[in-house]
mmCIF file of C-alpha atoms and ligand atoms in Angstrom:
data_model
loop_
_atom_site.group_PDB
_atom_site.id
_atom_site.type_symbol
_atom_site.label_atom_id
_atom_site.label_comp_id
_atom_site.label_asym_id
_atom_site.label_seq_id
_atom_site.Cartn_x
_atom_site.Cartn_y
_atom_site.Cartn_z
ATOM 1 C CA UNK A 1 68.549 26.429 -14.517
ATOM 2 C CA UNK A 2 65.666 25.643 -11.706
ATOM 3 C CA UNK A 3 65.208 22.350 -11.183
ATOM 4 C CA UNK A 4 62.590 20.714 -12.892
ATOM 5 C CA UNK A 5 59.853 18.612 -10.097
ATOM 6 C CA UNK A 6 58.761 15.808 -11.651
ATOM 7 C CA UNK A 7 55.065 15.514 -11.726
ATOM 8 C CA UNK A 8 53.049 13.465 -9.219
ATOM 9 C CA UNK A 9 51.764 10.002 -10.020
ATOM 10 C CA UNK A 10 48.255 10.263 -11.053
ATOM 11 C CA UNK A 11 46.287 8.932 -7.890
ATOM 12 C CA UNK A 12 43.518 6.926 -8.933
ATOM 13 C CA UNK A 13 39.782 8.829 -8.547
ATOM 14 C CA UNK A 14 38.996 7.169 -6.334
ATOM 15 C CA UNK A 15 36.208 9.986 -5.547
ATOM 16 C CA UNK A 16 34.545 9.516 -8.539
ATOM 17 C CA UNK A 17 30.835 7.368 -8.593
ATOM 18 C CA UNK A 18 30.454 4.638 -9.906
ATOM 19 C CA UNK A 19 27.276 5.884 -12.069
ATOM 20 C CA UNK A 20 24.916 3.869 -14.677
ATOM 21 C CA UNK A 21 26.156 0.719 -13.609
ATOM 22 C CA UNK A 22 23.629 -2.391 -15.005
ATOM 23 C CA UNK A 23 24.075 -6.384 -14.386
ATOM 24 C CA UNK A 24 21.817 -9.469 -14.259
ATOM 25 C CA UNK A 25 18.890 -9.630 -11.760
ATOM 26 C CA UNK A 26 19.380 -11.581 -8.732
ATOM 27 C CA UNK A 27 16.414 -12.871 -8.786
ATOM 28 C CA UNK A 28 13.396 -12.979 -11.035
ATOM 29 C CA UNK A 29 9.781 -11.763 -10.267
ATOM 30 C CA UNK A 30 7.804 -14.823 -9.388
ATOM 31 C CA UNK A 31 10.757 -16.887 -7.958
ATOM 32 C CA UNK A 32 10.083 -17.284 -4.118
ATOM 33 C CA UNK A 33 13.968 -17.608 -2.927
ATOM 34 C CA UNK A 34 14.293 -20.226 0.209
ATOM 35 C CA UNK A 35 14.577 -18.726 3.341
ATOM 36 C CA UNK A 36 15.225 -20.687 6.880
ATOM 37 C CA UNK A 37 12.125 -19.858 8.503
ATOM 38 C CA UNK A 38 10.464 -23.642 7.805
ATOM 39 C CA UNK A 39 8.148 -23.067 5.822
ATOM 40 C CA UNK A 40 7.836 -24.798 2.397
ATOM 41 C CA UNK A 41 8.788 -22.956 -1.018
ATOM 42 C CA UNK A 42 5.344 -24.275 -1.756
ATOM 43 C CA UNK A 43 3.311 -22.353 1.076
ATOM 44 C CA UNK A 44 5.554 -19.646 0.720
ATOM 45 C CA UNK A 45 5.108 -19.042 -3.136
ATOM 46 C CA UNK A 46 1.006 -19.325 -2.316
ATOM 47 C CA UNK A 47 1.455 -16.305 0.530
ATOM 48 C CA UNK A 48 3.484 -13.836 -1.418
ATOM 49 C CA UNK A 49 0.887 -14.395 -4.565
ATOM 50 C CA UNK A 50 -1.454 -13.562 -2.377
ATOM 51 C CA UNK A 51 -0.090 -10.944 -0.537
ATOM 52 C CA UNK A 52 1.353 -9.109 -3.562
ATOM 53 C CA UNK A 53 -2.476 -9.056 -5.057
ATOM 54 C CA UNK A 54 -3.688 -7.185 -1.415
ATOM 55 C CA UNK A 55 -0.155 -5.272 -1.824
ATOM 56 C CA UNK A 56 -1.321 -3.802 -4.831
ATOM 57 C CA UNK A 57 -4.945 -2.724 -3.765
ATOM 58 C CA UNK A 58 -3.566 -1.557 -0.537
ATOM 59 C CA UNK A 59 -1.141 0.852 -2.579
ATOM 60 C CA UNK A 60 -4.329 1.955 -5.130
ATOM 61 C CA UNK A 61 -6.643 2.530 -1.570
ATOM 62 C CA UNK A 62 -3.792 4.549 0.172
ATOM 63 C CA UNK A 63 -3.563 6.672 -3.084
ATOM 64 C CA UNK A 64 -7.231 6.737 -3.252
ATOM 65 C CA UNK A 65 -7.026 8.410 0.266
ATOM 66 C CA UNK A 66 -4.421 11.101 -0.830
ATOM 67 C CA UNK A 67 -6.901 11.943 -3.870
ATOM 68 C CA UNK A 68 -9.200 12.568 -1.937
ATOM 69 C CA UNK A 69 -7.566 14.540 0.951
ATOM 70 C CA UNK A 70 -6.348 16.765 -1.916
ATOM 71 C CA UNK A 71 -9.952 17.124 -4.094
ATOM 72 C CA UNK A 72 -12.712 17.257 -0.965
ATOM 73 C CA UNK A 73 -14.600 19.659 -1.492
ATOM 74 C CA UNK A 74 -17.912 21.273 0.485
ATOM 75 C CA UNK A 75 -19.166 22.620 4.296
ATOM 76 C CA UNK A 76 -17.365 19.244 5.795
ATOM 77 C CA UNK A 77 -13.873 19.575 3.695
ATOM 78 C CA UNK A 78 -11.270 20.321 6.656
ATOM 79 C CA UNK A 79 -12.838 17.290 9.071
ATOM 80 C CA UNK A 80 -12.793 15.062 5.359
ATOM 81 C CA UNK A 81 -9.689 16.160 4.615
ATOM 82 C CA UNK A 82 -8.022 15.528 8.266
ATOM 83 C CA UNK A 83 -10.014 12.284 8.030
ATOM 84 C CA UNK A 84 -8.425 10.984 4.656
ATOM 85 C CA UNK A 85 -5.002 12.381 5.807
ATOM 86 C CA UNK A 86 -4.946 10.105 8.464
ATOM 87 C CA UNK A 87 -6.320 6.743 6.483
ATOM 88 C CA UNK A 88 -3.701 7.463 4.108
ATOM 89 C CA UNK A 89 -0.676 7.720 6.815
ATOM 90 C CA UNK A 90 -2.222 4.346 8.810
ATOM 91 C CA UNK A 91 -2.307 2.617 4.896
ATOM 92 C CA UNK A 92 0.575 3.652 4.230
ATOM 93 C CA UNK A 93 2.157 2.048 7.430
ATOM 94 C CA UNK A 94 0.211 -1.014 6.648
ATOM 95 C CA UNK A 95 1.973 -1.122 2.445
ATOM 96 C CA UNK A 96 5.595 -1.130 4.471
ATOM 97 C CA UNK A 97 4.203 -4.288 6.387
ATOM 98 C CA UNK A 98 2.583 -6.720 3.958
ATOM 99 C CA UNK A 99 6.015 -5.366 1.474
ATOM 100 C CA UNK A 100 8.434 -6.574 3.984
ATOM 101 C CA UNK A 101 6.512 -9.970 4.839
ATOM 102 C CA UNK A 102 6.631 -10.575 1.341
ATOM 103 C CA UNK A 103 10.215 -10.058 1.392
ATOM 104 C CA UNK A 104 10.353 -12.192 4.828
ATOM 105 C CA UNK A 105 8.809 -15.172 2.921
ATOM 106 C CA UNK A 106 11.750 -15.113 -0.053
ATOM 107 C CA UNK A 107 9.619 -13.219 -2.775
ATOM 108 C CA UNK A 108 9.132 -10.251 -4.449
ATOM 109 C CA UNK A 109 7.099 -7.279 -3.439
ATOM 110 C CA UNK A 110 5.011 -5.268 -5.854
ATOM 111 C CA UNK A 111 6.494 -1.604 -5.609
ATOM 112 C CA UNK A 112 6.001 0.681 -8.940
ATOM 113 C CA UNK A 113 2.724 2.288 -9.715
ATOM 114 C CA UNK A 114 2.711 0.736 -13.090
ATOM 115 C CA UNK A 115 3.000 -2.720 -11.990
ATOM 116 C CA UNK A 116 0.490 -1.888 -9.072
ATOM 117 C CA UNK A 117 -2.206 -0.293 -11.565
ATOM 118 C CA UNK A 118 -1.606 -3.806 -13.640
ATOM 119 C CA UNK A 119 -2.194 -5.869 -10.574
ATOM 120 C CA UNK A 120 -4.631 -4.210 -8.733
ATOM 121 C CA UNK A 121 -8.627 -5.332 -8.891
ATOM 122 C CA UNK A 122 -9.544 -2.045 -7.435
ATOM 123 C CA UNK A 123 -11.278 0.579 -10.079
ATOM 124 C CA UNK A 124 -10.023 3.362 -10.893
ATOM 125 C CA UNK A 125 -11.085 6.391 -10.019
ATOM 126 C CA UNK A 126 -11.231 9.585 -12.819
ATOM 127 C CA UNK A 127 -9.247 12.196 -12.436
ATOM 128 C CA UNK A 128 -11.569 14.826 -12.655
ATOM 129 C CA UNK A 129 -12.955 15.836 -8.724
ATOM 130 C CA UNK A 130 -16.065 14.564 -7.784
ATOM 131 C CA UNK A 131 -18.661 15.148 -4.898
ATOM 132 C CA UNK A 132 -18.091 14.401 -1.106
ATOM 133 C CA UNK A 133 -20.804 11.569 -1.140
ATOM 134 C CA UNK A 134 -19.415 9.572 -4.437
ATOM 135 C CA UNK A 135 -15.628 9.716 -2.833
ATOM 136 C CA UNK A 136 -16.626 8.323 0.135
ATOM 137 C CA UNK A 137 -18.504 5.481 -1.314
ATOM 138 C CA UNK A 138 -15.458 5.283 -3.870
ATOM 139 C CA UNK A 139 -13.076 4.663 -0.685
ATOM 140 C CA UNK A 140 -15.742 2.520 1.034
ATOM 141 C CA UNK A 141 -16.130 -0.039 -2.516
ATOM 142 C CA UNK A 142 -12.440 0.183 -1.983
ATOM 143 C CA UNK A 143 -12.078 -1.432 1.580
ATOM 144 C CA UNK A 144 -14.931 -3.843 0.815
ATOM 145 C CA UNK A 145 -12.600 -5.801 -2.083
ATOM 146 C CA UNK A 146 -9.803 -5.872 0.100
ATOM 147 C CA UNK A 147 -11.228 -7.023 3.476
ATOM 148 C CA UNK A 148 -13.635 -9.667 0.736
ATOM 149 C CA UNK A 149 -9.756 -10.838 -0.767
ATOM 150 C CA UNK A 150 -8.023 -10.616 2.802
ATOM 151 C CA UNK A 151 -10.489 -12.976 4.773
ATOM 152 C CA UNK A 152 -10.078 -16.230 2.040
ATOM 153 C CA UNK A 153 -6.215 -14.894 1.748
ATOM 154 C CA UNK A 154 -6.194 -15.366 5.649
ATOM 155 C CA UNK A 155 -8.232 -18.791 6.159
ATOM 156 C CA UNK A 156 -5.648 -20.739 3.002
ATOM 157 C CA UNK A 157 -2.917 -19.034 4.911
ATOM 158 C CA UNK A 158 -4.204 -20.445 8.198
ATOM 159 C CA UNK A 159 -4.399 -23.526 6.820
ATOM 160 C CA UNK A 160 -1.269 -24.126 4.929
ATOM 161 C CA UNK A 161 0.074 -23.064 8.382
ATOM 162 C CA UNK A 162 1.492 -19.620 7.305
ATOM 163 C CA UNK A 163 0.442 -18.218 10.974
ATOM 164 C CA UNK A 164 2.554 -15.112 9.848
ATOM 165 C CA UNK A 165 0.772 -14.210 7.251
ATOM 166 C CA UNK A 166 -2.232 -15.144 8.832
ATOM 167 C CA UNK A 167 -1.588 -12.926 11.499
ATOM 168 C CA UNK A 168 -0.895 -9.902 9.381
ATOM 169 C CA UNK A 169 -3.640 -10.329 7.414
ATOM 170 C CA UNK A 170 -5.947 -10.601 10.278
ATOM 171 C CA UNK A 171 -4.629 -8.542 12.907
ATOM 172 C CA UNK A 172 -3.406 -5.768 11.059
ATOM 173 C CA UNK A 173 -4.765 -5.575 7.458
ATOM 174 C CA UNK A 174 -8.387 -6.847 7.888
ATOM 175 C CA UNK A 175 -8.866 -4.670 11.717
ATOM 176 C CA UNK A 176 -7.672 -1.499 10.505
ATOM 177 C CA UNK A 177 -9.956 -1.863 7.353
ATOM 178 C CA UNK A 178 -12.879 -2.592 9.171
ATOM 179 C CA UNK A 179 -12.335 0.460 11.663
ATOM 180 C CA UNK A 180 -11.614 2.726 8.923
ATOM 181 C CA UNK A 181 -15.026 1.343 7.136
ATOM 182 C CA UNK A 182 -16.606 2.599 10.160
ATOM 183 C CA UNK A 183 -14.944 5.814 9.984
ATOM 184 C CA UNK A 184 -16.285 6.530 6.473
ATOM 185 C CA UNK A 185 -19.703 4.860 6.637
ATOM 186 C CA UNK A 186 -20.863 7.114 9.362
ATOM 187 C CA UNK A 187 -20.824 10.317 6.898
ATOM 188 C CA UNK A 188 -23.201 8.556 4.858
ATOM 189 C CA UNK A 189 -25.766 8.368 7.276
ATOM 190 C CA UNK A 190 -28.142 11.144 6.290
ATOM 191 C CA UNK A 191 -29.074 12.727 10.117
ATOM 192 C CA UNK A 192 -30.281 16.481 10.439
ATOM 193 C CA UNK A 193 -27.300 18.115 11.509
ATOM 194 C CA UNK A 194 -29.171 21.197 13.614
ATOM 195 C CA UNK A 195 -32.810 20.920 13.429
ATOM 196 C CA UNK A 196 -34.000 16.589 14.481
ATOM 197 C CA UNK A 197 -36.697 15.703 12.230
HETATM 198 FE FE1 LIG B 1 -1.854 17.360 2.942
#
């Protein structure tokens, strides 16, 4: 008669995920958490309103770009599409800073295109492709509400002291608007482009 081995304890599995796992919120859309970086909850809650509102036209512009760098169409495409390419990258830089100062100042940021299409003042665009000349002034209607939103967002940050804010909203979000304005506006200026009138 072999003898019988008795079977090894069961080791818990250990291994296995922890999958579809729900609980409460931590913390509720709206609610500006405190933070030690003395500043009130008060000027606080005003910057993240504000920059959540920029957040979300900054997201709809960035997209804006990629829509176009995808539908350009015409004797200019691969300079338009470059062009829009690189908007979108240098936008898309600038959604990763006004998110994490929002996070910085206790709130909330904006992330998921259906809350951003809710939020955003910025119009939407068809889908259906449209001419060079009407995406470009598209893009450039685009930039002109945000850098309109981001210069009062920037003077009530300056002067509920928010100089962080401030700062971003000036020298990052309102500069590289402006330059990118310039960017765009120049291939709307109708020159000869062999023969000078
Ligand atoms: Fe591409």
């Amino acid at each position: 008669m072999s003898k019988s081995r008795s079977a090894p304890a069961a080791a818990p599995d250990r291994a296995r995920p922890i999958d579809h796992q729900k609980a409460h919120e931590i913390q509720g859309f709206g609610h500006v958490t405190r933070l030690p970086i003395a500043l009130s909850e008060k000027v606080a809650a005003q910057s993240v309103e504000s920059l959540n509102q920029v957040l979300a036209d900054t997201i709809t512009l960035r997209d804006m770009y990629k829509k176009q760098h995808w539908q350009v169409s015409g004797p200019t495409f691969y300079q338009l599409h470059l062009l829009f390419d690189k908007h979108y990258e240098e936008q898309n830089e600038l959604v990763d800073t006004i998110a994490e100062r929002i996070q910085s100042l206790g709130g909330i940021s904006l992330a998921m295109a259906g809350d951003v299409a809710e939020t955003t003042i910025v119009p939407r665009p068809p889908k259906a492709r449209e001419e060079p000349p009407v995406q470009l002034s598209r893009l450039l209607h685009a930039h002109e509400i945000i850098l309109e939103e981001a210069r009062s967002m920037a003077r009530q940050a300056d002067e509920a002291g928010d100089d962080g804010t401030n700062d971003l909203l000036v020298s990052d979000l309102i500069r590289l608007n402006e330059k990118q304005v310039w960017f765009v506006s120049e291939h709307l200026v109708d020159v000869p482009l062999v023969k000078a009138d």
